[in-house]
Amino acid sequence: MGYVLTKAGFAEVIASLLEEYRIFAPVRKVGAGRFTDVDAVIYDEIRSADEIELEAKSDYASKEFLTPLSETLFYFTENEVKESDFDGRPVLVFGRSCDLHSLKRLDQIYLENGLAKDPFYKRRRDLIKCVLIGCGHSYDNCFCVSMDSNKCEDGYVFSVDLIDGKIHSNILDESFDKAFSAVSGSEKKDVIPRFVTENDVKVEIPEEVPQGIIKSELWDEYTTRCINCGRCNFVCPTCTCYTMQDVFYSDNGRVGERRRVGASCMVDGYTDVAGGGQYRRKNGERMRFKVLHKISDFKKRFGYQMCVGCGRCDDICPEYISFSNIINKVNAASKEVKS
Amino acid sequence: MTNMNPYVPFASEILDVIKHTGKEYTFRMAFKGEVKPGQFFEVSIPKFGEAPISVSGIGDGFVDLTIRKVGRVTNEVFEKYKGQNLLLRGPYGNGFDVDLYKDSEVVVVAGGTGVSPVRGVIQALSEMPDAQDKYVIAGFRSPDDMLFRDDLKAWDEKLKLTLTVDGAPEGYTGNIGLVTKYIEGLPLRDPANAKAVVVGPPPMMKFTIIELQKKGFKDSNITVSHERKMCCGLGKCGHCRVNDTYICLDGPVFNYEFAKNFVD
Ligand SMILES: Cc1cc2nc3c(=O)[nH]c(=O)nc-3n(C[C@H](O)[C@H](O)[C@H](O)COP(=O)(O)OP(=O)(O)OC[C@H]3O[C@@H](n4cnc5c(N)ncnc54)[C@H](O)[C@@H]3O)c2cc1C
Ligand code: SF4
Ligand code: SF4
Ligand code: FES
């Protein structure tokens, strides 16, 4: 069941949903991109439908609401530890198929790895419902078809495709039907969200990455090319790492807070231990650690690939390093190591 | 929310402070509950941070945490006195299975603060009926850096202890040399079936294992304990991961047959 409606009609739908939900969606920030003359598409809370960027692929992934770059866990006063307050209103998050597929990976770590469920993640996770943005075509660097994340059968409440100025929405959660049917001029119609069936970029991942790849020379190139800025991790929809950070505000240090902030295995400090110990000093080694997490180590533990093929790491890298390219190099080298 | 939140630490009273060296103290902390040697707690100091610290002793209603003062969190811990509280969360990790070491020749090789996580193991070995088949090689940087002096004396009477220091001032009569030096000469009857426990800084572990292999130890008979940066102890923050292993969840104690495949 679905609807076709005008942009104005869709604006009405969003306005009515905003009465109940906070909505996080991709929005365009002029001139904030990889280079100053390029826009950035980031995630933000929106107040109206016209803020939502439905055409361009976002630079950042939809995880921004679930795992904010910085989140306060506790406030400390002189004799009290207080859990941070939390806005408990329900949330809609717009995302593409790759984004929706990434949720399973985030859940895997925060809810399923180890016995404890992460309560700060869970309280956000429990609030969200997803809205699928259909993909009418593949974007630069996308390889979702290779990663089997190009299509969503479920996991969203309704979909949005902007086709020739009209919004096409498939409704999976009937409780959203009334927001659409209430709009004058909305046309009831069977809608199938668009998805891509082919990308220009294709990767092949070896079923099992041989141990010998770890010592391969293919990583050496990145020791000099990569500047360990970590952007590839921060835009990645499946990166979950964080670092704990305690701070105090006032000069006398009586009050403060404990935060967690997004961490990157490419950035200095990720492995530092007391006494000056550090693992993976070379950027090439860090690249190996990151790449093998995405296409091998996660799968060994959980049974499916971590990478969803969104290509955002390639979009953002200031050194034009291509992750998909590296995957294919690993694949070629794996065949060599084996034979 | 309540204590269901695993990030919320609990208050534990400092029952005693045992000073080993100028910057290594054992804090005896009130604790009731299941805990094993080799497991660790996150010592959680509001406004300063958290530090994973191994359990160095377990007793009725307490755990010992032997802490070296090296930075932000540990400095702050050293400001605390008997009777005050520390905030803790844990215990985390798998810990040692002491039963593994019954009825066989055993060698424990530990360096520096590496002695902490195995102190409970050594204690158990010293109480086994065949304690004369249990060897401990403990190394410290210098005579002043020795931890657990009273324990060392007591262990020396029950099992076969080799105590060594990397260097010492003139006139020191004890052993001088790295722990690795003492492995070759161990009078073992059956090294191929003997068991070993190795804990210490990464280079020390590496060279100790090479010596054990030379002596005839099987990799599968060697147990190691690893340290990595840890921000959660819960399998979430990612910092401790090596390959597909989370040191905080699956370790920190591993069979070397498995751990030899770790590539950081
Ligand atoms: C499983 C596990 C068990 C552990 N068990 C114990 C234990 O039983 N006892 C124990 O004392 N520690 C133990 N540690 C280590 C302990 O967690 C760290 O020492 C502690 O986290 C340091 O925290 P901090 O905030 O005091 O230091 P930080 O302020 O974090 O200081 C660490 C940083 O300061 C610098 N630094 C600190 N000390 C030195 C130094 N001596 N030389 C040069 N640079 C230095 C380094 O850059 C380092 O990254 C364990 C660690 C793990 C992972
Ligand atoms: S690969 Fe590119 S984006 Fe990632 S850390 Fe290196 S330079 Fe930065
Ligand atoms: S280890 Fe690196 S690649 Fe893996 S989730 Fe953490 S930051 Fe991302
Ligand atoms: S310490 Fe955070 S995942 Fe292991």
Coordinates of C-alpha atoms in Angstrom, one line a residue, chain B residues 5-260:
Chain B
N5 CA 23.2 0.3 33.9
P6 CA 26.6 -1.5 33.6
Y7 CA 28.4 1.9 33.3
V8 CA 27.3 3.0 36.7
P9 CA 30.0 2.2 39.2
F10 CA 29.4 1.1 42.8
A11 CA 31.1 2.5 45.9
S12 CA 33.6 0.2 47.6
E13 CA 35.3 1.0 50.9
I14 CA 39.1 0.9 51.0
L15 CA 39.7 -1.6 53.8
D16 CA 43.4 -1.3 53.8
V17 CA 46.3 0.1 51.8
I18 CA 49.5 -2.0 51.5
K19 CA 52.5 0.0 50.2
H20 CA 55.0 -2.1 48.1
T21 CA 57.0 0.7 46.6
G22 CA 56.7 4.4 46.2
K23 CA 54.3 4.1 43.3
E24 CA 52.8 0.7 43.8
Y25 CA 50.1 0.1 46.4
T26 CA 47.6 -2.6 47.0
F27 CA 44.2 -1.3 47.8
R28 CA 42.1 -3.8 49.6
M29 CA 38.5 -3.1 48.5
A30 CA 35.3 -4.3 50.1
F31 CA 33.6 -6.6 47.6
K32 CA 31.1 -9.5 47.9
G33 CA 30.5 -11.6 44.8
E34 CA 32.0 -14.1 42.4
V35 CA 35.5 -13.2 41.2
K36 CA 38.5 -15.1 39.8
P37 CA 42.2 -14.3 39.6
G38 CA 42.9 -12.7 36.2
Q39 CA 39.7 -10.8 36.1
F40 CA 39.7 -7.1 36.3
F41 CA 37.7 -4.1 37.6
E42 CA 37.3 -0.7 36.1
V43 CA 38.3 1.8 38.8
S44 CA 36.1 4.7 38.0
I45 CA 37.1 8.2 39.4
P46 CA 34.5 10.8 38.5
K47 CA 36.0 13.8 36.5
F48 CA 39.3 11.8 36.0
G49 CA 38.3 8.7 34.2
E50 CA 38.5 4.9 34.4
A51 CA 41.4 2.4 34.5
P52 CA 41.2 -1.3 34.2
I53 CA 43.0 -3.0 37.2
S54 CA 43.5 -6.7 37.7
V55 CA 42.4 -8.5 40.8
S56 CA 45.6 -9.3 42.7
G57 CA 43.9 -11.0 45.6
I58 CA 40.6 -12.4 46.7
G59 CA 39.3 -13.0 50.2
D60 CA 36.3 -13.0 52.3
G61 CA 34.5 -9.8 51.6
F62 CA 37.3 -8.1 49.7
V63 CA 39.4 -8.0 46.5
D64 CA 42.9 -6.6 46.3
L65 CA 43.8 -4.2 43.5
T66 CA 47.5 -3.5 43.1
I67 CA 47.9 -0.3 41.3
R68 CA 50.9 1.4 39.8
K69 CA 50.7 5.2 39.8
V70 CA 51.2 6.3 36.2
G71 CA 48.7 8.9 35.1
R72 CA 45.5 10.8 35.5
V73 CA 43.3 8.1 37.1
T74 CA 45.9 6.2 39.1
N75 CA 47.4 9.4 40.5
E76 CA 44.0 10.3 41.9
V77 CA 43.5 6.8 43.4
F78 CA 46.7 7.4 45.3
E79 CA 45.1 10.4 47.0
K80 CA 42.7 8.1 48.8
Y81 CA 43.0 6.7 52.2
K82 CA 41.8 3.7 54.2
G83 CA 38.1 4.2 55.1
Q84 CA 37.3 6.3 52.0
N85 CA 35.5 4.9 49.0
L86 CA 36.6 4.1 45.4
L87 CA 34.0 3.6 42.7
L88 CA 34.4 0.4 40.8
R89 CA 32.6 -1.6 38.1
G90 CA 33.2 -5.2 37.2
P91 CA 34.5 -7.8 37.6
Y92 CA 35.2 -8.2 33.9
G93 CA 37.0 -10.8 31.7
N94 CA 37.4 -14.5 32.0
G95 CA 40.1 -15.0 34.6
F96 CA 42.3 -18.0 35.2
D97 CA 41.0 -21.5 35.7
V98 CA 43.2 -22.6 38.6
D99 CA 42.1 -26.3 38.4
L100 CA 44.0 -26.6 35.1
Y101 CA 47.2 -26.6 37.1
K102 CA 46.5 -29.5 39.5
D103 CA 48.6 -32.6 39.2
S104 CA 51.1 -31.4 36.8
E105 CA 54.4 -29.5 36.7
V106 CA 53.7 -25.8 36.4
V107 CA 55.8 -22.8 35.7
V108 CA 54.6 -19.3 36.3
V109 CA 56.7 -16.5 34.7
A110 CA 55.6 -13.0 35.7
G111 CA 57.2 -9.6 35.4
G112 CA 56.5 -6.4 37.3
T113 CA 52.8 -5.6 37.8
G114 CA 52.2 -8.8 35.8
V115 CA 52.6 -10.5 39.1
S116 CA 49.2 -9.0 40.2
P117 CA 46.9 -11.0 38.0
V118 CA 48.7 -14.2 38.7
R119 CA 49.1 -13.7 42.5
G120 CA 45.9 -15.6 43.1
V121 CA 47.1 -18.4 40.8
I122 CA 50.5 -18.6 42.6
Q123 CA 48.6 -18.7 46.0
A124 CA 46.5 -21.6 44.8
L125 CA 49.6 -23.5 43.5
S126 CA 51.4 -23.0 46.8
E127 CA 48.5 -24.7 48.6
M128 CA 48.4 -27.7 46.2
P129 CA 49.7 -31.1 47.6
D130 CA 52.3 -31.2 44.8
A131 CA 53.5 -27.7 45.4
Q132 CA 57.1 -28.9 45.0
D133 CA 56.3 -29.4 41.2
K134 CA 55.3 -25.7 40.9
Y135 CA 57.8 -23.2 39.8
V136 CA 57.5 -19.4 39.9
I137 CA 59.9 -17.1 38.2
A138 CA 59.2 -13.5 39.2
G139 CA 61.1 -10.6 37.8
F140 CA 61.2 -6.9 38.9
R141 CA 63.1 -4.0 37.6
S142 CA 65.2 -3.5 40.7
P143 CA 65.1 -4.6 44.4
D144 CA 63.1 -1.5 45.2
D145 CA 60.4 -2.4 42.6
M146 CA 59.5 -5.7 44.2
L147 CA 55.9 -6.3 44.9
F148 CA 54.3 -8.6 47.5
R149 CA 57.4 -9.1 49.5
D150 CA 55.6 -11.0 52.3
D151 CA 54.0 -13.3 49.8
L152 CA 57.3 -13.9 48.1
K153 CA 58.7 -15.1 51.4
A154 CA 55.7 -17.4 52.1
W155 CA 55.7 -18.8 48.6
D156 CA 59.4 -19.5 48.8
E157 CA 58.7 -21.9 51.6
K158 CA 56.1 -23.9 49.8
L159 CA 56.9 -23.9 46.1
K160 CA 60.0 -23.3 44.0
L161 CA 60.5 -19.6 43.6
T162 CA 63.1 -17.8 41.6
L163 CA 63.2 -14.1 42.3
T164 CA 65.2 -11.9 40.0
V165 CA 65.8 -8.3 39.2
D166 CA 66.9 -6.6 36.0
G167 CA 69.5 -4.6 37.7
A168 CA 70.6 -3.8 41.3
P169 CA 73.0 -1.6 43.1
E170 CA 76.4 -3.1 44.1
G171 CA 76.4 -5.5 46.9
Y172 CA 73.0 -7.1 46.1
T173 CA 73.2 -10.8 46.7
G174 CA 70.1 -12.0 44.9
N175 CA 69.6 -13.0 41.3
I176 CA 70.3 -10.4 38.6
G177 CA 69.0 -11.0 35.1
L178 CA 65.8 -11.2 33.1
V179 CA 63.2 -13.9 33.8
T180 CA 64.0 -15.6 30.5
K181 CA 67.5 -16.6 31.8
Y182 CA 66.0 -19.0 34.3
I183 CA 63.8 -21.1 32.1
E184 CA 66.5 -23.3 30.5
G185 CA 67.7 -24.6 33.9
L186 CA 64.3 -25.6 35.3
P187 CA 64.6 -29.2 36.5
L188 CA 61.4 -30.4 34.9
R189 CA 60.7 -34.1 34.5
D190 CA 58.3 -33.8 31.6
P191 CA 58.4 -30.4 29.9
A192 CA 56.2 -31.6 27.0
N193 CA 53.4 -32.0 29.4
A194 CA 54.2 -29.2 31.8
K195 CA 52.1 -26.1 32.0
A196 CA 53.1 -22.5 32.0
V197 CA 51.5 -19.1 32.8
V198 CA 53.2 -16.0 31.4
V199 CA 52.2 -12.5 32.3
G200 CA 54.1 -9.2 31.8
P201 CA 55.0 -6.5 29.4
P202 CA 54.7 -7.6 25.7
P203 CA 58.4 -8.1 25.0
M204 CA 58.9 -10.1 28.2
M205 CA 56.0 -12.4 27.2
K206 CA 57.4 -12.8 23.7
F207 CA 60.9 -13.8 24.8
T208 CA 59.7 -16.0 27.7
I209 CA 57.5 -18.0 25.3
I210 CA 60.4 -18.5 23.0
E211 CA 62.4 -19.9 25.9
L212 CA 59.6 -22.2 27.0
Q213 CA 59.2 -23.5 23.4
K214 CA 63.0 -24.2 23.4
K215 CA 62.6 -26.1 26.7
G216 CA 59.9 -28.3 25.0
F217 CA 56.6 -26.7 26.2
K218 CA 53.7 -27.1 23.9
D219 CA 51.9 -23.9 22.8
S220 CA 48.6 -25.4 24.0
N221 CA 50.1 -25.8 27.5
I222 CA 50.9 -22.1 27.8
T223 CA 48.5 -19.6 29.2
V224 CA 49.0 -15.8 28.7
S225 CA 47.1 -12.7 29.9
H226 CA 46.9 -9.7 27.6
E227 CA 46.6 -5.9 28.2
R228 CA 45.2 -3.5 25.7
K229 CA 43.6 -0.1 25.9
M230 CA 40.1 -0.5 27.3
C231 CA 37.4 2.1 27.6
C232 CA 34.4 -0.1 28.6
G233 CA 35.2 -3.7 29.6
L234 CA 31.9 -4.6 28.0
G235 CA 32.6 -5.3 24.3
K236 CA 31.4 -1.9 23.1
C237 CA 34.2 0.6 22.8
G238 CA 36.3 -1.5 20.4
H239 CA 39.7 -0.4 21.7
C240 CA 40.7 -3.8 23.0
R241 CA 39.9 -5.7 19.9
V242 CA 42.5 -7.9 18.2
N243 CA 41.4 -9.7 15.0
D244 CA 38.0 -11.0 15.9
T245 CA 38.7 -11.2 19.6
Y246 CA 37.7 -8.7 22.3
I247 CA 40.3 -8.9 25.0
C248 CA 37.9 -7.6 27.6
L249 CA 35.2 -10.2 26.9
D250 CA 37.1 -13.3 25.6
G251 CA 40.2 -12.7 27.7
P252 CA 42.3 -11.2 29.1
V253 CA 43.4 -14.8 29.8
F254 CA 44.1 -16.9 26.7
N255 CA 45.6 -20.2 25.7
Y256 CA 48.7 -19.4 23.7
E257 CA 47.7 -21.9 21.0
F258 CA 44.9 -19.3 20.3
A259 CA 46.7 -16.1 21.2
K260 CA 49.7 -16.7 19.1

